[in-house]
Amino acid sequence: MERAAAAAAGPAVEGGGVSRRAVRAGGAAAVGAGSRQPSTETLDSPTGSHVEWCKQLIAATISSQISGSVPSEGVSRDYRALRDGNKLAQMEEAPLFPGESIKVIAKDVMYICPFMGAVSGTLTVTDFRMFIKSVERDPPFVVDVPLGVISRVEKIGVQSHGDNSCGIEIVCKDMRNLRLAYKQEEQNRLEIFENLVTRAFPVSNGLPLFAFSYKEKFAVNGWKVYDPMAEYKRQGLPNESWKISKINSSYELCDTYPAVLVVPTSVKDDDLSKVAAFRAKGRVPVLSWIHPESQATITRCSQPSVGPNDKRCKEDEKYLQTIMDANAQSHKLIIFDARQNSVADTNKAKGGGYESESAYPNAELVFLEIHNIHVMRESLRKLKEIVYPTIDETRWLSNVDSTHWLEYIRMLLAGAVRIADKIESGKTSVVVHCSDGWDRTAQLTALAMLMLDSYYRTIKGFEVLVEKEWISFGHRFAMRVGHGDDDHADADRSPIFLQFIDCVWQMTKQFPAAFEFNELFLITILDHLYSCLFGTFLCNCEKERLKEEVSTKTISLWSYINSQLEEFTNPFYVNYENHVLYPVASLNHLELWVSYYVRWNPRMRPQVPIHQNLKELLAIRTELQKKVEDLQREAATRSISSSSDRGSSPSHSATPVHTSV
């Protein structure tokens, strides 16, 4: 149903029309897509190895980019002696990225796999990864874990593993846990636990993140993907109502906002400073997106500092009136407060709050009732409990339901649909905020823009969307993810960006031809959200990234992705330009993203190599497109030739050839 709905919109585009069409998802296909049957293969068969499954789906494995041998400068004298004197150790050593160095090599370490039992091999700890390889099995058994995904490391007691009396449990951010067992003498000699903790949490140990050491060369510079001036120009800005302001060029107005902001033309800098003083963290309302026809806008900000005494700010009230006046099609402004009404009231008692309709007479306040970061963190914890390491098949649906994860995904999508619909159908400008304007606000504005603007549904456009709405506008990635920090219980951690990507994946399921990127693209982004291999998601805001020189000292994730676009391209993509997507925000149309959350379980892998099939389809599509272009050129040549013949010989007639694509 979804594809039919989207395909029906095609002729309007082919005919050259620029009218914007709303595309709504149907029901059947989205529900049917979720009925995935687990594999019946035995876990101890070679094809049942979860390592091979990981290789198919986990984007963190960029093994095609890495050297197969260990550079000698990356290995100390002790490790080199171990390697040179042990052929098995040579076979089991870790491949290294440029700039990566080995810190510990320990042989006869046992990986206690929850699916295949205990596997003995060589453990290598580098400044980027933990790598275990065993050549006892065919094909060789490999566990390759970027240290950035590790949330905590704990010593545990192990039994029934012979001489391997020391144990470690490693809890990861990507929905898996790992258990190792090794000999006491290895621990005494190599300090495996201490080395692992030091390298897994470099920030807590005064060390740099690995992204600053990574030296891979890519053909594309991903740091050039997003240019704010170019993106605002694409949107038709500046115009008579909106200007590009440099008031925050030194991050003095708001230290968590980008240097380049779009604000109403008539607003003076002095008034803007007063508005900043009234808004939490100085995050004033600024433009995120403008409708190309109606000029209705999405603006984002933080909560006003109303407080328990209903404090007012005339500059702020005038500012929102100016935002409304910039859209001549409507005499109303909708303020979407992402929070629960009760939570907003609590914030008001603490000095925050929300806009009262008495102070903002032309504004309508709507609470979207989305829960806070702590509720989302607890929901993901519950989800991990039911998907790893074992799955209770008899209670699967009720267990998923008990986590409320899909309900929270539904609420985000429903809120974004309401925002998009007010802009598109209501031609009304909207203001979006939560408390600080960097979590739920980013989720909602980015999703609404994805629904409204087909550019953001391309690979390049989605990269721009992430750079703009998330990275430049100060989503606190370092704080929410905990890059290199050993405080796993930090209350500021929360899967906010993961929820956004999950929502995007839900949209790709409902509109399979509307997005240029595939599932692997989204998984790659999430894997490197944690890996600390690239600099893209480091730090908390633009000012911090500038101070740390992230764009000059690290590599962008987009460099890696854009250097091999065929890996991440959806072969079914059709550019439905000027079409608005309205996903169905109903639990009947949402499904758990098994390929991400349950990918470590070999029983849940697909029956066929999906990614390879998609690449083959993409190659066929490219070949067919080339044939169509060749036929079109041939038809054009014949048409010109026949016209010439008719001109020189009136008695001669020829039937023109028309190629319909």
XYZ file of C-alpha atoms in Angstrom, residues 231-487:
257
model
C 21.630 25.344 2.976
C 19.762 28.549 3.846
C 20.237 29.742 0.261
C 18.680 26.474 -0.935
C 15.670 27.356 1.219
C 15.441 30.806 -0.410
C 16.987 32.746 2.457
C 17.566 35.518 3.233
C 14.331 37.170 2.032
C 12.355 40.275 2.955
C 11.134 38.742 6.225
C 14.176 36.755 7.366
C 17.857 37.637 7.586
C 21.035 35.686 8.223
C 22.519 37.029 11.428
C 26.099 36.869 12.659
C 25.213 38.048 16.170
C 26.353 34.655 17.498
C 29.586 34.520 15.476
C 31.604 34.429 18.715
C 28.989 32.305 20.538
C 28.288 35.187 22.921
C 24.505 35.280 22.427
C 24.181 31.523 22.984
C 27.175 29.249 23.503
C 25.284 26.107 22.422
C 23.905 27.543 19.152
C 25.742 27.686 15.804
C 27.534 30.838 14.654
C 25.080 31.380 11.763
C 21.422 32.002 12.672
C 18.321 33.037 10.733
C 16.079 35.541 12.544
C 13.318 38.007 11.545
C 14.663 40.935 9.501
C 13.141 43.650 11.700
C 14.572 42.367 14.989
C 17.398 44.444 16.433
C 20.394 42.828 18.090
C 19.620 44.513 21.421
C 16.135 43.033 21.466
C 17.538 39.637 20.480
C 19.867 39.765 23.480
C 16.889 40.465 25.765
C 15.006 37.517 24.258
C 18.087 35.338 24.871
C 18.103 36.389 28.528
C 14.458 35.261 28.808
C 14.956 31.882 27.104
C 16.635 28.927 28.879
C 20.337 28.661 28.021
C 19.930 31.700 25.742
C 18.382 29.527 23.026
C 16.230 32.089 21.218
C 13.650 31.140 18.569
C 15.498 30.806 15.229
C 14.424 29.496 11.866
C 15.013 25.855 10.945
C 12.934 25.576 7.756
C 10.695 27.732 5.580
C 7.946 26.509 3.244
C 8.871 27.397 -0.358
C 5.347 28.572 -1.210
C 3.420 29.651 1.887
C 6.487 30.968 3.772
C 5.244 29.188 6.900
C 8.239 28.430 9.110
C 9.531 25.968 11.676
C 11.412 27.817 14.396
C 13.083 26.162 17.374
C 14.071 27.396 20.817
C 14.077 26.545 24.534
C 11.442 27.197 27.194
C 10.776 30.754 28.407
C 11.874 31.631 31.940
C 8.369 32.419 33.141
C 8.771 30.998 36.629
C 6.125 30.661 39.342
C 5.342 34.394 39.234
C 4.433 34.416 35.516
C 7.287 36.683 34.547
C 6.927 38.339 31.127
C 9.289 39.734 28.515
C 7.832 42.227 26.055
C 10.725 41.693 23.627
C 10.023 37.950 23.559
C 6.309 38.513 23.033
C 6.984 40.958 20.193
C 9.554 38.554 18.722
C 7.022 35.708 18.418
C 4.493 38.144 16.955
C 7.092 39.091 14.326
C 7.590 35.398 13.472
C 3.838 35.062 12.964
C 3.665 38.249 10.857
C 6.399 36.949 8.536
C 3.825 34.462 7.225
C 1.060 36.416 5.493
C -1.059 33.287 4.981
C -1.982 32.882 8.639
C -2.855 35.073 11.603
C -1.929 32.455 14.140
C 1.206 30.893 15.580
C 1.244 27.345 16.942
C 3.691 26.634 19.778
C 4.417 22.922 20.115
C 5.796 22.162 23.563
C 7.203 18.621 23.362
C 6.874 18.036 27.102
C 4.095 16.602 29.197
C 1.895 19.388 30.558
C 2.529 18.244 34.136
C 6.310 18.302 33.635
C 6.123 21.786 32.101
C 4.239 22.930 35.210
C 7.004 21.459 37.382
C 9.612 23.288 35.310
C 7.624 26.505 35.735
C 7.856 26.156 39.519
C 11.657 25.887 39.075
C 11.974 29.035 36.967
C 11.163 27.672 33.507
C 7.719 27.245 32.025
C 5.765 27.885 28.845
C 4.040 30.631 26.894
C 0.659 31.662 28.273
C -1.964 32.542 25.693
C -2.700 35.744 27.630
C 0.861 36.996 27.098
C 0.965 35.667 23.513
C -2.601 36.367 22.319
C -2.167 35.099 18.741
C -0.424 31.898 19.775
C -1.924 28.491 20.443
C 0.014 26.264 22.859
C -0.026 22.492 22.236
C 1.621 19.976 24.568
C 2.829 16.832 22.772
C 3.154 14.848 26.038
C 6.510 13.253 25.151
C 8.391 11.777 28.097
C 11.795 12.989 29.294
C 15.303 11.572 28.774
C 15.181 9.421 31.929
C 12.034 7.591 30.823
C 13.594 6.916 27.403
C 16.791 5.561 28.972
C 14.809 3.170 31.163
C 12.727 2.046 28.168
C 15.868 1.120 26.217
C 17.249 -0.754 29.241
C 14.082 -2.856 29.347
C 14.293 -3.466 25.608
C 17.859 -4.727 25.924
C 16.778 -7.136 28.656
C 14.251 -8.836 26.383
C 16.387 -9.025 23.214
C 19.784 -10.072 24.587
C 21.035 -12.685 24.956
C 17.904 -14.835 24.838
C 14.441 -14.165 23.499
C 11.288 -15.555 25.070
C 9.361 -16.516 21.942
C 6.148 -17.238 23.835
C 5.986 -13.735 25.329
C 7.783 -11.770 22.574
C 4.998 -9.338 21.670
C 3.925 -8.680 25.252
C 7.555 -8.230 26.315
C 8.180 -5.672 23.551
C 4.977 -3.900 24.534
C 6.030 -3.771 28.199
C 9.137 -1.718 27.318
C 6.920 1.056 25.807
C 9.701 1.659 23.263
C 7.408 1.558 20.226
C 4.861 3.719 22.038
C 7.511 6.420 22.500
C 8.512 6.091 18.835
C 4.833 6.496 17.948
C 4.540 9.664 20.038
C 7.545 11.237 18.310
C 6.230 10.427 14.841
C 2.731 11.637 15.762
C 4.122 14.931 17.039
C 6.217 15.456 13.914
C 3.204 14.696 11.695
C 1.175 17.356 13.539
C 3.961 19.891 12.992
C 4.329 19.014 9.302
C 0.566 19.153 8.771
C 0.253 22.613 10.360
C 2.974 23.862 8.019
C 1.767 22.125 4.844
C -2.028 22.028 5.172
C -2.610 24.783 7.694
C -0.011 27.143 6.158
C 0.696 28.191 9.749
C 4.102 28.877 11.264
C 5.137 26.813 14.268
C 7.553 27.191 17.178
C 8.939 23.985 18.688
C 10.612 23.644 22.081
C 11.016 21.341 25.066
C 13.000 22.427 28.133
C 16.447 23.238 26.737
C 15.667 22.724 23.054
C 18.372 20.196 22.221
C 16.686 16.783 22.701
C 12.980 16.386 21.876
C 13.088 19.635 19.921
C 15.762 18.259 17.582
C 13.824 15.012 17.174
C 10.638 16.823 16.188
C 12.066 19.512 13.909
C 14.295 17.039 12.039
C 11.465 14.528 11.538
C 9.018 17.213 10.398
C 11.588 18.575 7.932
C 12.172 15.036 6.641
C 8.438 14.715 5.990
C 8.133 18.137 4.338
C 11.300 18.387 2.227
C 12.317 15.640 -0.220
C 15.911 16.960 -0.278
C 16.458 15.621 3.231
C 15.456 12.161 1.990
C 18.560 11.963 -0.207
C 21.880 10.744 1.196
C 23.502 14.185 0.998
C 20.362 15.898 2.270
C 20.044 13.602 5.274
C 23.669 14.251 6.170
C 22.908 17.982 5.998
C 19.827 17.485 8.191
C 21.855 15.681 10.873
C 24.646 18.265 10.718
C 22.180 21.139 10.924
C 19.407 20.176 13.335
C 21.467 17.914 15.605
C 25.155 18.734 15.478
C 25.236 22.485 14.837
C 22.239 23.235 17.055
C 23.885 21.638 20.045
C 22.433 18.232 20.783
C 24.715 17.117 23.602
C 26.177 14.031 21.950
C 29.113 13.676 24.347
C 26.798 13.894 27.331
C 23.941 11.731 26.001
C 26.260 9.005 24.640
C 29.077 9.296 27.197
C 32.008 9.157 24.771
C 35.060 7.771 26.573
C 33.495 8.341 30.015
C 33.388 5.564 32.617
C 30.364 6.974 34.498
